Short mmCIF file of C-alpha atoms in Angstrom, two decimals:
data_model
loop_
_atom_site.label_atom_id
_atom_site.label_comp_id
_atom_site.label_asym_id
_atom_site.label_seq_id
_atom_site.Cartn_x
_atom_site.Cartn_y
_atom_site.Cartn_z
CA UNK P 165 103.26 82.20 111.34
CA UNK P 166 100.58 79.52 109.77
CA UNK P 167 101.95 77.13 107.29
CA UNK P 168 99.11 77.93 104.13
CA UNK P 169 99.34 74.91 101.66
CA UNK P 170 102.72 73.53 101.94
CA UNK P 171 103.96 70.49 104.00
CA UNK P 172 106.97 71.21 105.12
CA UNK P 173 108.02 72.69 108.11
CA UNK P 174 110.44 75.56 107.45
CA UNK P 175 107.49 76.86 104.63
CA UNK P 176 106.23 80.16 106.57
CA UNK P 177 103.12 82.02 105.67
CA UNK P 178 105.08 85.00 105.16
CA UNK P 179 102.54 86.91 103.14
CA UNK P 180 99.66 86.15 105.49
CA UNK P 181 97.95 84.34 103.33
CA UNK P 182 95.74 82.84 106.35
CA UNK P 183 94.19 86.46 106.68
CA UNK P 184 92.41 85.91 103.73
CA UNK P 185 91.49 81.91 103.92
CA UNK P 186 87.70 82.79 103.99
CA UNK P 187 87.66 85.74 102.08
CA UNK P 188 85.82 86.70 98.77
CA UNK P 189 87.74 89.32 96.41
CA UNK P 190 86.96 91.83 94.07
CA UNK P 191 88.35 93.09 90.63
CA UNK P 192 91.41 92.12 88.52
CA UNK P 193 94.16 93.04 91.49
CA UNK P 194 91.78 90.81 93.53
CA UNK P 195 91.37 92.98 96.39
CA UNK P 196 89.52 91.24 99.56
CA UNK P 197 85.98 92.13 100.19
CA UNK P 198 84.48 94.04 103.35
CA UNK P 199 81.37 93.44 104.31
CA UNK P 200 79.11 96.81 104.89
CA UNK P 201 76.83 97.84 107.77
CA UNK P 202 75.74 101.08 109.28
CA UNK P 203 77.52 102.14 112.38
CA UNK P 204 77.18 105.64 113.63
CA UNK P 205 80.64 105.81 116.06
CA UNK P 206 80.23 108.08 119.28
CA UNK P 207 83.96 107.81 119.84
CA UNK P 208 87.43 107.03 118.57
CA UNK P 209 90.34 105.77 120.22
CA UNK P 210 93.88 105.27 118.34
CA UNK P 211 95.36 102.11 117.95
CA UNK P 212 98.16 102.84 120.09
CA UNK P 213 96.38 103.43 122.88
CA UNK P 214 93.55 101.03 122.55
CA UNK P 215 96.49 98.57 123.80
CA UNK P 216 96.14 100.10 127.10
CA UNK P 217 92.93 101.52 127.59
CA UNK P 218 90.61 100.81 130.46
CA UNK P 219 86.81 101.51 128.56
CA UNK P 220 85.86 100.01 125.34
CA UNK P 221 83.12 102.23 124.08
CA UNK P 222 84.77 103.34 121.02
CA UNK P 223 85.99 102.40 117.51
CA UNK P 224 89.61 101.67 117.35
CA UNK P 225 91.33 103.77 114.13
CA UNK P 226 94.71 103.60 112.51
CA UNK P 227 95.23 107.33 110.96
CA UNK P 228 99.00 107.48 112.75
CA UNK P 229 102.17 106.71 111.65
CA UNK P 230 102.23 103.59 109.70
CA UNK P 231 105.26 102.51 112.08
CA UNK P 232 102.82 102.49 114.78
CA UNK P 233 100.36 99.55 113.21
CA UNK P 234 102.89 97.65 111.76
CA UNK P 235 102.69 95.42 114.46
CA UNK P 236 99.40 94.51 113.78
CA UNK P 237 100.37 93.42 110.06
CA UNK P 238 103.32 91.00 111.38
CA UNK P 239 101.54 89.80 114.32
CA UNK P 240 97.61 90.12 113.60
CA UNK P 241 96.75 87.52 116.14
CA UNK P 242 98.64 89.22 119.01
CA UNK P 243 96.44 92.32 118.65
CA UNK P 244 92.53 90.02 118.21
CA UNK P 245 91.72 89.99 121.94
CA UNK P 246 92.51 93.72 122.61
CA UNK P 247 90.67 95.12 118.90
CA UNK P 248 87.66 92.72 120.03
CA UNK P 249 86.98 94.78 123.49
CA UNK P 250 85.87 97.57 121.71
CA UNK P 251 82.58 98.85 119.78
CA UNK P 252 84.29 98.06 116.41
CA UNK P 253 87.42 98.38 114.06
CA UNK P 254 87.79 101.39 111.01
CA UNK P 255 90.29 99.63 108.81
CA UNK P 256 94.02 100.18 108.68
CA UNK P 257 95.04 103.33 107.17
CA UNK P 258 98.56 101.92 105.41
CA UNK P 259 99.83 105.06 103.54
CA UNK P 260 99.13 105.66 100.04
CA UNK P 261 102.04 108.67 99.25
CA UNK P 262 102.18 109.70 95.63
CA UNK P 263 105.50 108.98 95.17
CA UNK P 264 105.30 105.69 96.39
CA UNK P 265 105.45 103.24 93.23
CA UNK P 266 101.99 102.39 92.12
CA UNK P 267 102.44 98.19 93.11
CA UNK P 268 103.22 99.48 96.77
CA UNK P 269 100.29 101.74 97.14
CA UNK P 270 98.13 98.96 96.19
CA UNK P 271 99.68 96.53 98.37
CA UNK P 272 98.64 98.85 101.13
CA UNK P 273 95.00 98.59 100.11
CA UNK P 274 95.21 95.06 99.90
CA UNK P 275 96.32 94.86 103.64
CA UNK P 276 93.70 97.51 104.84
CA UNK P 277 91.48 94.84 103.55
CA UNK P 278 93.46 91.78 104.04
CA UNK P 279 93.06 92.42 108.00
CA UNK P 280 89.62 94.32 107.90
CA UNK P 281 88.34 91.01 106.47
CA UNK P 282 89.87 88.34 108.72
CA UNK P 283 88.48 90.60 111.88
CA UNK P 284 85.23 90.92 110.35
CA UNK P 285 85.44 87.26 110.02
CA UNK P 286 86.47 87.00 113.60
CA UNK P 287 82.85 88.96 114.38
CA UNK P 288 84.31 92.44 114.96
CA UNK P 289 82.00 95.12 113.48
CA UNK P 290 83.98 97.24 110.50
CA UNK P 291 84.13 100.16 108.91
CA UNK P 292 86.13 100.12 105.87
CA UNK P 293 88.38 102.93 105.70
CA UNK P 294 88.95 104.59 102.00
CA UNK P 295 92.67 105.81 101.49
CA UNK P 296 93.88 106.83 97.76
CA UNK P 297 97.16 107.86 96.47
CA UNK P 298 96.70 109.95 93.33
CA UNK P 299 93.69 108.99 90.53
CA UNK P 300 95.46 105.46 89.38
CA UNK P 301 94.74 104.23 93.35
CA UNK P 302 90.48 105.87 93.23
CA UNK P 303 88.70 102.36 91.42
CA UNK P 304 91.36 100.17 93.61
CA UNK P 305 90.76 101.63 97.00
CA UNK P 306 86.98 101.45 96.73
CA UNK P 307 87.30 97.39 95.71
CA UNK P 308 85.74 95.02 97.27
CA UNK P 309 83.35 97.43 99.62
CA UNK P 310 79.84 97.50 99.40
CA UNK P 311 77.51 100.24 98.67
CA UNK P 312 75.26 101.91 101.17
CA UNK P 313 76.50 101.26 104.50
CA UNK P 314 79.39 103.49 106.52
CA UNK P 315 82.92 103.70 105.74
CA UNK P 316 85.89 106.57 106.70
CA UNK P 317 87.98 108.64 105.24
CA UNK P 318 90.96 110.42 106.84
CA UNK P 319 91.16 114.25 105.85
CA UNK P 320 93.87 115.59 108.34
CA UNK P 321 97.55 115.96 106.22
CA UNK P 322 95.02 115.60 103.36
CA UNK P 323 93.92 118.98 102.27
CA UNK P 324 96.59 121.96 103.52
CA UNK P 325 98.95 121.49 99.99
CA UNK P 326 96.90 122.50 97.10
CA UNK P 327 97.87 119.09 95.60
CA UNK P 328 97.20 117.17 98.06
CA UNK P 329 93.45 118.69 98.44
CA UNK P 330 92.44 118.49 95.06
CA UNK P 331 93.36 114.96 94.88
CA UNK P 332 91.45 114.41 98.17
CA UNK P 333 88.16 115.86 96.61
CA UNK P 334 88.66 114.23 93.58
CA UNK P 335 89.02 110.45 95.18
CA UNK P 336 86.55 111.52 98.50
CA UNK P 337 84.16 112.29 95.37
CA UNK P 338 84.97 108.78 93.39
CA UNK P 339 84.35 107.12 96.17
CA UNK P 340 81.35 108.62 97.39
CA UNK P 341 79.98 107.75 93.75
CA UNK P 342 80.99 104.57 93.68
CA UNK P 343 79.95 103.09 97.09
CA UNK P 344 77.01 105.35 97.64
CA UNK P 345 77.71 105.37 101.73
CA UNK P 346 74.43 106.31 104.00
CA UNK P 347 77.39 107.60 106.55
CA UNK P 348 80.74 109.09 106.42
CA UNK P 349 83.19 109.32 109.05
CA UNK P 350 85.65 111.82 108.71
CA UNK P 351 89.07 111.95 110.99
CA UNK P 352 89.99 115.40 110.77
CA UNK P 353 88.35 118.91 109.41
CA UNK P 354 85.21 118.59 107.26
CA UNK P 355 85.31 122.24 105.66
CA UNK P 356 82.22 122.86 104.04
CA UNK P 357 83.17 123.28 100.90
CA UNK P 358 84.17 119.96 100.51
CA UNK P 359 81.37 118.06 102.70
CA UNK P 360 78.02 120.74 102.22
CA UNK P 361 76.91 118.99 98.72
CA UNK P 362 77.61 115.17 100.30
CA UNK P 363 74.90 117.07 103.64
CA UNK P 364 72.90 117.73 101.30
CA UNK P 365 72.37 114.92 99.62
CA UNK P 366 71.60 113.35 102.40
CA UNK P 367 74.77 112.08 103.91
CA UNK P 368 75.28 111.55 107.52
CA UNK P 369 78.86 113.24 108.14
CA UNK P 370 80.59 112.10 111.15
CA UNK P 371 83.39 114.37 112.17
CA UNK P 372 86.13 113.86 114.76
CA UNK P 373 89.13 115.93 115.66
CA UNK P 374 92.86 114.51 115.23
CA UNK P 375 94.43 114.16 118.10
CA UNK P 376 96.44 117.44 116.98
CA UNK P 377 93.88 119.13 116.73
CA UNK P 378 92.18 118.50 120.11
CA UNK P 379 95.21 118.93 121.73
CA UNK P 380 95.24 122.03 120.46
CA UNK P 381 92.01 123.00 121.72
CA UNK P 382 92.56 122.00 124.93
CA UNK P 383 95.94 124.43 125.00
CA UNK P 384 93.46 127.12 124.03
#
């Protein structure tokens, strides 16, 4: 780990403090800023098998078990080289349950954008990826992004419960409202009665299967 401010040698950057060195951050909580662009993504490839993969052309995403990308939180430097082969990175999609206590969930957003920043500043192209808990999380998880670029949302696990969907519409809408994106990728279904009004106000919606779900077609 780097030593951040401190002189002696057993004091361990614990917190990865070094992730955010150059950083600039937004709002009370201080959440680290992402810097926008528009990137229209052709393909996705999963973080745990970007470790292994022999092309590069696609964006490298995180909507998997959080168990999976831990690794990349504890050892960020380990996992530069690989993430830098491809087209670009969608932020880390840390879980934001609703029964999580409301410090945790927005320690998760801090570390989607803790480690989207230091890449960016590393000169890998980002997307910022948009995860909210319930309503407390919408203002915090769109922090720090800017408006009018791309960003991605994860919709698979998101919208089968009743609860679960109307809090996705709800924050997919706060977010859309607050960051005004030009493009929206979307891992998982786009049903139209959620996306139709974001079409037709002129929002590029980028849709890509979940792995489940084109495994599934591929059994059919």
């Amino acid at each position: 780990m780097s030593k951040i401010n401190c002189t002696r040698s057993s004091c361990k950057d614990v917190f990865n403090a070094f992730l955010v060195r150059n950083a600039e951050f937004d709002g009370m909580l201080e959440i680290p800023c992402i810097k926008m662009g528009i990137y229209k993504p052709k393909k996705l490839i999963s973080f745990s098998k970007c470790t292994s993969a022999k092309e590069f052309d696609s964006w490298v995403h995180f909507y998997e078990d959080d168990t999976v990308f831990e690794r990349l939180w504890k050892d960020p430097e380990k996992y530069l080289p690989v993430l830098s082969k491809f087209e670009g990175v969608i932020s880390p999609d840390f879980s934001l349950y609703r029964d999580m206590p409301l410090v945790m969930q927005y320690w998760n957003i801090y570390r989607n954008h803790a480690i989207a920043t230091w890449l960016q500043d590393k000169g890998i192209r980002i997307i910022p990826n948009i995860r909210f808990g319930d309503e407390r999380t919408f203002e915090t998880a769109c922090l720090g992004i800017e408006k009018y670029g791309t960003i991605a949302v994860g919709s698979h696990g998101c919208i089968k419960i009743l609860k679960d969907r109307e809090l996705f519409v709800a924050g997919l809408d706060f977010a859309v409202r607050t960051v005004e994106p030009r493009i929206i990728v979307v891992y998982g279904s786009t049903p139209d009665y959620i996306f139709d009004k974001y079409r037709e106000e002129g929002i590029r919606i980028l849709q890509f299967d979940s792995e489940f779900a084109a495994s599934r077609k591929k059994v059919v």
